[in-house]
Short mmCIF file of C-alpha atoms in Angstrom, two decimals:
data_model
loop_
_atom_site.label_atom_id
_atom_site.label_comp_id
_atom_site.label_asym_id
_atom_site.label_seq_id
_atom_site.Cartn_x
_atom_site.Cartn_y
_atom_site.Cartn_z
CA MET A 814 40.14 6.36 -18.43
CA LYS A 815 41.67 5.07 -21.74
CA ARG A 816 40.41 6.08 -25.09
CA GLN A 817 38.61 3.64 -26.62
CA ARG A 818 36.50 3.37 -29.82
CA TYR A 819 33.03 1.81 -30.15
CA THR A 820 32.71 -1.67 -29.56
CA GLY A 821 29.07 -2.76 -30.81
CA SER A 822 27.76 -3.44 -34.03
CA ASN A 823 25.13 -0.91 -34.24
CA TYR A 824 26.23 1.13 -37.27
CA LYS A 825 24.00 3.85 -36.27
CA LYS A 826 26.62 4.28 -33.46
CA ALA A 827 29.63 4.55 -36.13
CA LEU A 828 31.10 8.40 -36.30
CA ASN A 829 33.27 7.69 -39.14
CA ILE A 830 34.43 5.21 -41.70
CA GLU A 831 36.81 3.87 -39.35
CA ASP A 832 33.98 2.59 -36.92
CA LEU A 833 32.10 1.62 -39.81
CA GLU A 834 35.08 -0.93 -40.91
CA HIS A 835 35.51 -2.22 -37.12
CA ILE A 836 31.85 -3.33 -37.20
CA ALA A 837 31.83 -4.69 -40.64
CA LYS A 838 34.78 -6.67 -39.14
CA ARG A 839 33.02 -7.87 -36.49
CA ARG A 840 30.01 -9.02 -38.71
CA LEU A 841 31.88 -10.58 -41.89
CA PRO A 842 33.71 -13.94 -41.59
CA ASN A 843 37.69 -12.87 -41.72
CA PHE A 844 38.04 -14.43 -45.90
CA VAL A 845 35.37 -11.94 -46.99
CA PHE A 846 36.72 -9.01 -44.80
CA GLU A 847 40.05 -9.40 -46.19
CA TYR A 848 39.00 -9.43 -49.88
CA VAL A 849 37.82 -6.13 -49.25
CA TYR A 850 40.01 -4.53 -46.90
CA GLY A 851 43.47 -6.12 -48.11
CA GLY A 852 46.05 -4.66 -51.22
CA SER A 853 48.95 -6.24 -53.10
CA ASP A 854 52.34 -7.77 -51.72
CA ASP A 855 53.40 -5.95 -49.23
CA GLU A 856 50.40 -3.44 -49.27
CA HIS A 857 52.94 -0.12 -49.29
CA THR A 858 50.24 1.51 -51.90
CA LEU A 859 47.59 0.68 -49.30
CA ALA A 860 49.54 2.43 -46.71
CA HIS A 861 50.33 5.33 -49.07
CA ASN A 862 46.72 5.68 -50.14
CA ARG A 863 45.90 7.04 -46.71
CA SER A 864 49.25 8.63 -45.42
CA VAL A 865 49.38 10.97 -48.56
CA PHE A 866 46.81 13.22 -47.32
CA ASP A 867 48.70 14.16 -44.10
CA ARG A 868 50.90 15.98 -46.65
CA TYR A 869 48.11 18.20 -47.34
CA LEU A 870 47.27 20.85 -44.77
CA PHE A 871 44.62 23.87 -44.89
CA GLU A 872 45.02 27.29 -44.74
CA PRO A 873 41.55 28.37 -43.23
CA LYS A 874 40.04 32.06 -43.73
CA THR A 875 37.93 32.61 -40.52
CA MET A 876 36.57 35.91 -41.15
CA THR A 877 33.77 35.15 -43.75
CA ARG A 878 30.21 34.13 -43.67
CA VAL A 879 29.86 30.48 -44.25
CA ASP A 880 26.11 30.02 -44.18
CA PRO A 881 24.32 28.20 -45.85
CA ARG A 882 27.28 25.76 -47.39
CA LYS A 883 26.22 24.11 -51.01
CA LEU A 884 27.87 20.50 -51.75
CA GLU A 885 26.10 20.49 -54.86
CA THR A 886 28.04 19.84 -58.30
CA SER A 887 27.52 19.04 -62.14
CA LEU A 888 29.01 16.77 -63.41
CA PHE A 889 28.42 15.56 -67.38
CA GLY A 890 25.59 18.38 -67.26
CA GLN A 891 23.67 16.71 -64.79
CA GLU A 892 23.29 17.87 -61.34
CA HIS A 893 23.87 15.98 -58.22
CA ARG A 894 23.66 16.69 -54.32
CA LEU A 895 27.06 15.87 -53.37
CA PRO A 896 30.32 15.31 -55.03
CA VAL A 897 31.24 11.54 -54.76
CA ALA A 898 29.78 8.75 -56.60
CA ILE A 899 30.05 4.93 -55.34
CA GLY A 900 32.67 3.29 -57.49
CA PRO A 901 32.41 -0.28 -59.09
CA THR A 902 33.45 -2.99 -56.82
CA GLY A 903 32.98 -6.47 -57.80
CA PHE A 904 31.28 -9.47 -55.74
CA ASN A 905 29.34 -7.35 -53.27
CA GLY A 906 26.67 -9.96 -52.75
CA MET A 907 29.34 -11.40 -50.56
CA LEU A 908 29.25 -8.74 -47.74
CA SER A 909 25.13 -8.34 -47.91
CA ARG A 910 22.74 -10.10 -49.99
CA ASP A 911 21.60 -8.32 -53.10
CA GLY A 912 24.69 -5.90 -52.10
CA ASP A 913 24.83 -4.16 -55.35
CA LEU A 914 20.98 -3.34 -55.15
CA LYS A 915 21.82 -1.75 -51.62
CA LEU A 916 24.47 0.46 -52.79
CA ALA A 917 22.61 1.53 -56.08
CA ARG A 918 19.53 2.66 -53.73
CA ALA A 919 21.79 4.33 -51.46
CA ALA A 920 23.19 6.13 -54.27
CA ARG A 921 20.12 6.91 -55.57
CA ASP A 922 18.15 8.40 -52.21
CA ALA A 923 21.81 10.43 -52.04
CA GLY A 924 21.67 12.24 -55.33
CA ILE A 925 24.89 10.63 -56.51
CA PRO A 926 25.95 8.27 -59.41
CA PHE A 927 26.46 4.81 -58.92
CA VAL A 928 28.64 2.39 -60.74
CA LEU A 929 28.35 -0.94 -61.74
CA SER A 930 31.29 -3.58 -61.76
CA SER A 931 31.30 -5.95 -64.42
CA VAL A 932 31.57 -8.65 -62.16
CA SER A 933 28.77 -7.90 -59.87
CA THR A 934 26.26 -10.47 -58.44
CA THR A 935 23.14 -8.06 -59.66
CA ARG A 936 22.51 -8.14 -63.31
CA MET A 937 22.62 -4.52 -64.67
CA GLU A 938 19.04 -4.32 -66.17
CA GLU A 939 18.19 -4.49 -62.14
CA ILE A 940 20.57 -1.44 -61.56
CA THR A 941 19.04 0.59 -64.43
CA ALA A 942 15.34 -0.36 -63.40
CA ILE A 943 15.87 1.57 -60.42
CA GLU A 944 14.04 4.91 -60.97
CA GLY A 945 15.56 8.32 -60.43
CA LEU A 946 19.36 6.78 -60.15
CA THR A 947 22.33 8.25 -62.43
CA ALA A 948 24.01 4.72 -63.43
CA TRP A 949 27.25 4.00 -65.08
CA MET A 950 28.78 0.40 -65.82
CA GLN A 951 32.02 -0.62 -65.20
CA ILE A 952 33.59 -3.11 -68.06
CA TYR A 953 37.17 -4.82 -68.51
CA PHE A 954 38.26 -5.97 -71.50
CA TYR A 955 38.56 -9.81 -71.98
CA ARG A 956 40.48 -11.86 -74.37
CA ASP A 957 37.21 -12.54 -76.16
CA ARG A 958 36.30 -9.31 -77.90
CA ASN A 959 32.86 -10.46 -78.87
CA PHE A 960 32.01 -10.51 -75.34
CA VAL A 961 33.07 -6.90 -74.81
CA ARG A 962 30.71 -5.83 -77.95
CA SER A 963 28.06 -7.77 -76.63
CA MET A 964 28.35 -6.31 -72.87
CA ILE A 965 28.54 -2.99 -74.76
CA GLU A 966 25.27 -3.42 -76.84
CA ARG A 967 23.79 -4.75 -73.36
CA CYS A 968 24.83 -1.60 -71.76
CA ALA A 969 23.06 0.48 -74.17
CA ARG A 970 19.85 -1.65 -74.53
CA ALA A 971 19.65 -1.17 -70.43
CA GLY A 972 19.95 2.39 -70.41
CA PHE A 973 23.17 3.25 -68.69
CA ASP A 974 24.63 7.12 -69.38
CA ALA A 975 28.24 5.97 -69.27
CA ILE A 976 30.59 3.40 -69.39
CA VAL A 977 33.97 2.86 -67.36
CA VAL A 978 36.61 1.01 -68.80
CA THR A 979 39.33 -0.48 -65.93
CA THR A 980 42.80 0.08 -67.42
CA ASP A 981 45.18 -1.22 -64.33
CA SER A 982 43.48 -4.77 -64.42
CA ALA A 983 44.73 -6.43 -67.46
CA ILE A 984 47.48 -8.33 -65.32
CA TYR A 985 45.56 -9.24 -62.16
CA GLY A 986 47.44 -7.94 -58.95
CA ASN A 987 49.37 -9.99 -56.23
CA ARG A 988 46.74 -10.37 -53.58
CA GLU A 989 48.97 -12.68 -51.04
CA TRP A 990 46.29 -11.94 -48.00
CA ASP A 991 43.74 -13.23 -50.03
CA VAL A 992 45.71 -16.69 -51.53
CA ARG A 993 46.53 -17.48 -47.73
CA ASN A 994 42.77 -17.34 -46.88
CA PHE A 995 42.17 -20.11 -49.29
CA ARG A 996 43.08 -23.84 -49.98
CA ARG A 997 42.58 -23.05 -53.81
CA PRO A 998 39.62 -20.38 -55.52
CA LEU A 999 36.83 -19.83 -52.89
CA LYS A 1000 37.46 -22.93 -51.11
CA PRO A 1001 38.42 -21.22 -47.31
CA SER A 1002 41.14 -22.96 -45.13
CA THR A 1003 40.13 -24.82 -42.67
CA ALA A 1004 40.99 -21.68 -39.94
CA ASN A 1005 38.83 -19.87 -42.12
CA LEU A 1006 36.05 -22.54 -42.32
CA LEU A 1007 35.89 -22.32 -38.54
CA HIS A 1008 35.70 -18.86 -38.23
CA LEU A 1009 32.62 -18.67 -40.46
CA LEU A 1010 30.80 -20.83 -37.81
CA THR A 1011 30.82 -17.83 -35.72
CA LYS A 1012 29.12 -15.29 -38.01
CA PRO A 1013 25.52 -17.27 -38.06
CA GLY A 1014 23.98 -13.63 -39.07
CA TRP A 1015 26.25 -13.56 -42.15
CA MET A 1016 25.54 -16.77 -42.93
CA ALA A 1017 21.99 -16.47 -42.85
CA ASP A 1018 21.98 -13.03 -44.70
CA VAL A 1019 24.44 -14.35 -47.39
CA LEU A 1020 24.56 -18.01 -48.07
CA TRP A 1021 20.97 -19.13 -47.20
CA PRO A 1022 19.58 -20.83 -49.23
CA ASP A 1023 21.19 -20.59 -52.30
CA GLY A 1024 25.19 -20.48 -51.31
CA LEU A 1025 27.87 -17.76 -52.35
CA PRO A 1026 26.21 -15.32 -54.74
CA THR A 1027 27.35 -15.56 -58.76
CA PHE A 1028 28.32 -13.11 -61.05
CA LYS A 1029 25.00 -12.21 -63.00
CA ASN A 1030 26.71 -10.25 -65.93
CA LEU A 1031 29.34 -13.07 -67.36
CA ASP A 1032 26.68 -16.01 -68.28
CA ASP A 1033 27.93 -15.43 -71.96
CA LEU A 1034 31.77 -15.50 -71.33
CA LEU A 1035 31.40 -18.72 -68.67
CA PRO A 1036 30.98 -22.01 -69.70
CA PRO A 1037 27.48 -23.28 -67.84
CA ASP A 1038 29.71 -25.67 -65.14
CA LYS A 1039 31.52 -22.38 -64.47
CA ARG A 1040 28.91 -20.05 -63.73
CA ASN A 1041 29.16 -20.96 -60.07
CA ALA A 1042 31.65 -18.44 -57.95
CA GLN A 1043 34.52 -21.03 -57.37
CA GLY A 1044 34.36 -21.57 -61.54
CA ALA A 1045 33.99 -17.95 -62.41
CA SER A 1046 36.97 -17.23 -60.40
CA GLN A 1047 39.25 -19.94 -62.34
CA ILE A 1048 38.31 -18.09 -65.80
CA ILE A 1049 37.77 -14.51 -64.84
CA GLY A 1050 41.33 -13.69 -64.28
CA PRO A 1051 43.11 -15.15 -67.49
CA GLN A 1052 40.56 -13.71 -69.61
CA LEU A 1053 41.53 -10.58 -68.94
CA ASP A 1054 43.44 -9.25 -71.71
CA PRO A 1055 47.37 -7.67 -71.11
CA THR A 1056 46.97 -6.25 -74.67
CA LEU A 1057 44.79 -3.53 -74.05
CA ASN A 1058 45.98 -0.26 -75.73
CA TRP A 1059 44.88 2.76 -77.33
CA ASP A 1060 43.79 1.28 -80.78
CA ASP A 1061 41.40 -0.84 -78.03
CA ILE A 1062 39.84 2.56 -76.77
CA ALA A 1063 39.43 3.72 -80.17
CA TRP A 1064 37.53 1.05 -81.33
CA LEU A 1065 35.40 1.33 -78.12
CA ARG A 1066 34.84 5.08 -78.98
CA ASP A 1067 33.41 4.25 -82.00
CA VAL A 1068 30.99 1.22 -80.80
CA TRP A 1069 29.65 3.15 -77.72
CA PRO A 1070 27.64 6.11 -78.40
CA GLY A 1071 27.45 7.48 -74.53
CA LYS A 1072 30.18 9.02 -71.98
CA LEU A 1073 33.27 7.17 -72.03
CA ILE A 1074 35.53 7.11 -68.83
CA LEU A 1075 38.84 5.61 -68.40
CA LYS A 1076 39.70 3.80 -64.75
CA GLY A 1077 43.11 3.42 -63.50
CA ILE A 1078 45.37 6.31 -65.14
CA ILE A 1079 48.16 8.04 -62.85
CA ALA A 1080 50.38 9.62 -65.28
CA PRO A 1081 49.90 13.13 -66.77
CA ASP A 1082 50.90 11.95 -70.12
CA GLU A 1083 48.21 8.94 -70.30
CA ALA A 1084 45.52 11.46 -69.24
CA GLU A 1085 46.47 14.00 -71.36
CA GLU A 1086 46.18 11.08 -74.47
CA ALA A 1087 43.21 9.93 -73.04
CA VAL A 1088 41.74 13.29 -73.91
CA ARG A 1089 43.09 13.38 -77.16
CA ARG A 1090 41.22 10.08 -77.84
CA GLY A 1091 37.77 11.59 -77.24
CA VAL A 1092 37.26 9.98 -73.74
CA ASP A 1093 34.86 12.15 -71.49
CA GLY A 1094 35.95 11.58 -68.18
CA ILE A 1095 39.41 9.98 -66.17
CA VAL A 1096 39.26 8.33 -62.77
CA LEU A 1097 42.82 8.59 -61.66
CA SER A 1098 43.43 5.29 -59.71
CA ASN A 1099 45.58 2.92 -58.33
CA HIS A 1100 42.80 0.51 -57.57
CA GLY A 1101 42.42 1.43 -53.74
CA GLY A 1102 46.42 -0.44 -53.88
CA ARG A 1103 45.09 -3.76 -54.76
CA GLN A 1104 47.43 -3.74 -57.94
CA LEU A 1105 50.69 -2.04 -58.32
CA ASN A 1106 52.55 -2.33 -55.07
CA HIS A 1107 54.52 1.11 -54.51
CA SER A 1108 52.60 3.18 -57.24
CA LEU A 1109 51.84 6.50 -56.96
CA SER A 1110 48.62 7.67 -55.24
CA PRO A 1111 46.09 9.75 -57.32
CA MET A 1112 46.57 12.66 -55.22
CA ASP A 1113 50.23 13.10 -56.00
CA THR A 1114 49.48 13.43 -59.84
CA LEU A 1115 45.96 15.09 -59.35
CA ALA A 1116 47.09 18.81 -59.72
CA GLU A 1117 49.44 18.09 -62.61
CA VAL A 1118 46.65 15.78 -64.54
CA LYS A 1119 43.93 19.07 -64.02
CA ALA A 1120 46.80 21.62 -64.81
CA ARG A 1121 47.44 19.65 -68.26
CA VAL A 1122 43.39 18.15 -69.16
CA GLY A 1123 42.23 21.57 -67.90
CA GLU A 1124 38.05 21.23 -68.26
CA ARG A 1125 38.34 19.28 -71.69
CA CYS A 1126 36.82 16.20 -69.55
CA GLN A 1127 35.48 15.19 -66.07
CA LEU A 1128 38.11 14.47 -63.60
CA PHE A 1129 37.68 12.09 -61.02
CA VAL A 1130 39.76 10.12 -58.59
CA ASP A 1131 39.30 7.37 -56.11
CA SER A 1132 41.69 5.02 -53.79
CA GLY A 1133 42.05 5.82 -49.75
CA PHE A 1134 39.30 8.27 -49.60
CA ARG A 1135 37.65 7.85 -45.82
CA ARG A 1136 37.33 11.40 -44.52
CA GLY A 1137 35.28 14.23 -45.68
CA THR A 1138 38.42 16.27 -45.40
CA ASP A 1139 40.33 13.97 -47.84
CA ILE A 1140 37.43 14.76 -50.22
CA VAL A 1141 37.68 18.22 -49.94
CA LYS A 1142 41.35 18.52 -50.45
CA ALA A 1143 41.33 16.22 -53.88
CA LEU A 1144 38.22 18.60 -54.83
CA ALA A 1145 40.66 21.59 -54.02
CA LEU A 1146 43.42 20.16 -56.08
CA GLY A 1147 40.88 19.87 -59.37
CA ALA A 1148 38.88 16.75 -58.86
CA ASP A 1149 35.24 17.20 -60.44
CA ALA A 1150 34.31 14.03 -57.90
CA VAL A 1151 35.44 11.45 -55.88
CA TRP A 1152 34.74 7.72 -56.85
CA LEU A 1153 34.17 5.98 -53.04
CA GLY A 1154 34.86 2.20 -52.76
CA ARG A 1155 35.80 0.77 -48.93
CA ALA A 1156 34.17 3.60 -47.36
CA THR A 1157 30.83 2.39 -48.55
CA LEU A 1158 31.83 -1.17 -48.59
CA TYR A 1159 32.13 -0.94 -45.16
CA GLY A 1160 28.56 0.88 -44.38
CA LEU A 1161 27.30 -2.12 -46.57
CA ALA A 1162 28.72 -4.72 -44.48
CA ALA A 1163 27.84 -2.75 -41.33
CA GLY A 1164 24.21 -2.37 -42.08
CA GLY A 1165 22.97 -2.91 -45.38
CA GLN A 1166 21.32 -0.53 -47.20
CA ALA A 1167 20.93 2.00 -44.43
CA GLY A 1168 25.14 1.47 -43.12
CA VAL A 1169 25.58 3.04 -46.93
CA THR A 1170 23.03 5.63 -46.26
CA HIS A 1171 24.82 6.70 -43.38
CA ALA A 1172 28.40 6.25 -44.42
CA LEU A 1173 27.33 8.95 -47.00
CA GLY A 1174 25.63 11.12 -44.11
CA LEU A 1175 28.99 11.17 -41.79
CA LEU A 1176 31.03 11.86 -45.05
CA GLU A 1177 28.72 14.82 -46.09
CA LYS A 1178 28.58 16.19 -42.44
CA GLU A 1179 32.49 16.36 -42.70
CA MET A 1180 32.43 17.80 -45.88
CA ALA A 1181 30.07 20.66 -45.26
CA SER A 1182 31.84 21.21 -41.76
CA THR A 1183 35.04 21.38 -43.66
CA LEU A 1184 34.25 23.67 -46.12
CA GLY A 1185 32.66 26.13 -43.44
CA LEU A 1186 35.91 25.46 -41.83
CA LEU A 1187 37.89 26.69 -44.39
CA GLY A 1188 35.72 29.76 -44.73
CA PHE A 1189 33.79 28.75 -47.97
CA THR A 1190 30.04 28.38 -48.90
CA ASN A 1191 30.38 26.61 -52.28
CA LEU A 1192 32.56 23.79 -53.46
CA ASN A 1193 33.72 26.08 -56.34
CA GLU A 1194 35.27 28.63 -54.72
CA LEU A 1195 38.01 25.93 -53.66
CA ASP A 1196 41.49 25.60 -55.10
CA GLU A 1197 44.56 24.70 -54.27
CA ARG A 1198 45.41 28.02 -52.39
CA CYS A 1199 43.90 26.78 -49.62
CA LEU A 1200 46.38 23.70 -49.05
CA ARG A 1201 49.67 24.23 -48.26
CA GLN A 1202 51.68 21.15 -49.43
CA MET A 1203 54.42 19.88 -46.62
CA SER A 1204 57.85 17.81 -47.71
#
């Protein structure tokens, strides 16, 4: 009998993140799925983000006690139940109605941080109103610095614990598959419109009755006639500031009193400079393969960055994580936690908030199993000695 994956639509029957990806693909219109799935140019970075994990093999110890196993971790002095966070992703309301709220509530229930994107479809104040949630806010540096300042002030009033500055998007990546699916910004091609008609469940959830969701935190940046999804997409890209540099980070460090995290660094030299500039956290990231093609993976530089920055800042990593084994490998190389992107988005698309919870549960189970099979009971016992890097 030929091996075959689950081909239904019940997210509860997904045994791993890849199963959730296939369920999401069946539920979503093609142009929406491609928006989540795709990478830049020929997608070499996208592929490398997955293949890099194959270079690291475990060296397990078997004659040890491995119960009970603990996955708790401390980030910025606060205890969390798992060594992961849900990272910032934009336009989540296109996957499921109120997608950001569903992701945030699932994060709260799992005892992990949630990072809201500045191009979210939910107002930031609705996120910080979720009781018991550790909420961080991602921002871009736009050409309009007054808007950036006003957003920082709004984050402070809303009560966010940290600001996350994305540093690798000052120039928008060349995402050709997104372009192929549209006649013009957010106007799907005829083929995609016909495919859309085969997804009545998605249309009822997302489009009815008001159409595509809008970017709720950019009203002060967008003209009144450009606040719909199509208009915003034409303005946001050109507003990204390619002059972003360390002086901007110094300015932000002066005006923002909370924790400051830089996301998008790969080079160890830049990680060291970030620490010297007073940054509290770094996210090693290549933007999930959506920006620079043929980029290194964060896993390629993680060990060296850890050796250089030590315990002087919180060290996070994202891009390509789909398995609990992937997460454990990153923790062994020095990461404090892993930020999830597509893994939880596939859960959201497959089953809403419950789908996100299912995705997190799958990863938790895999992490706990991996930890025990390695011969450990606690994340603090992990280090690079439990890995062998293959050439």
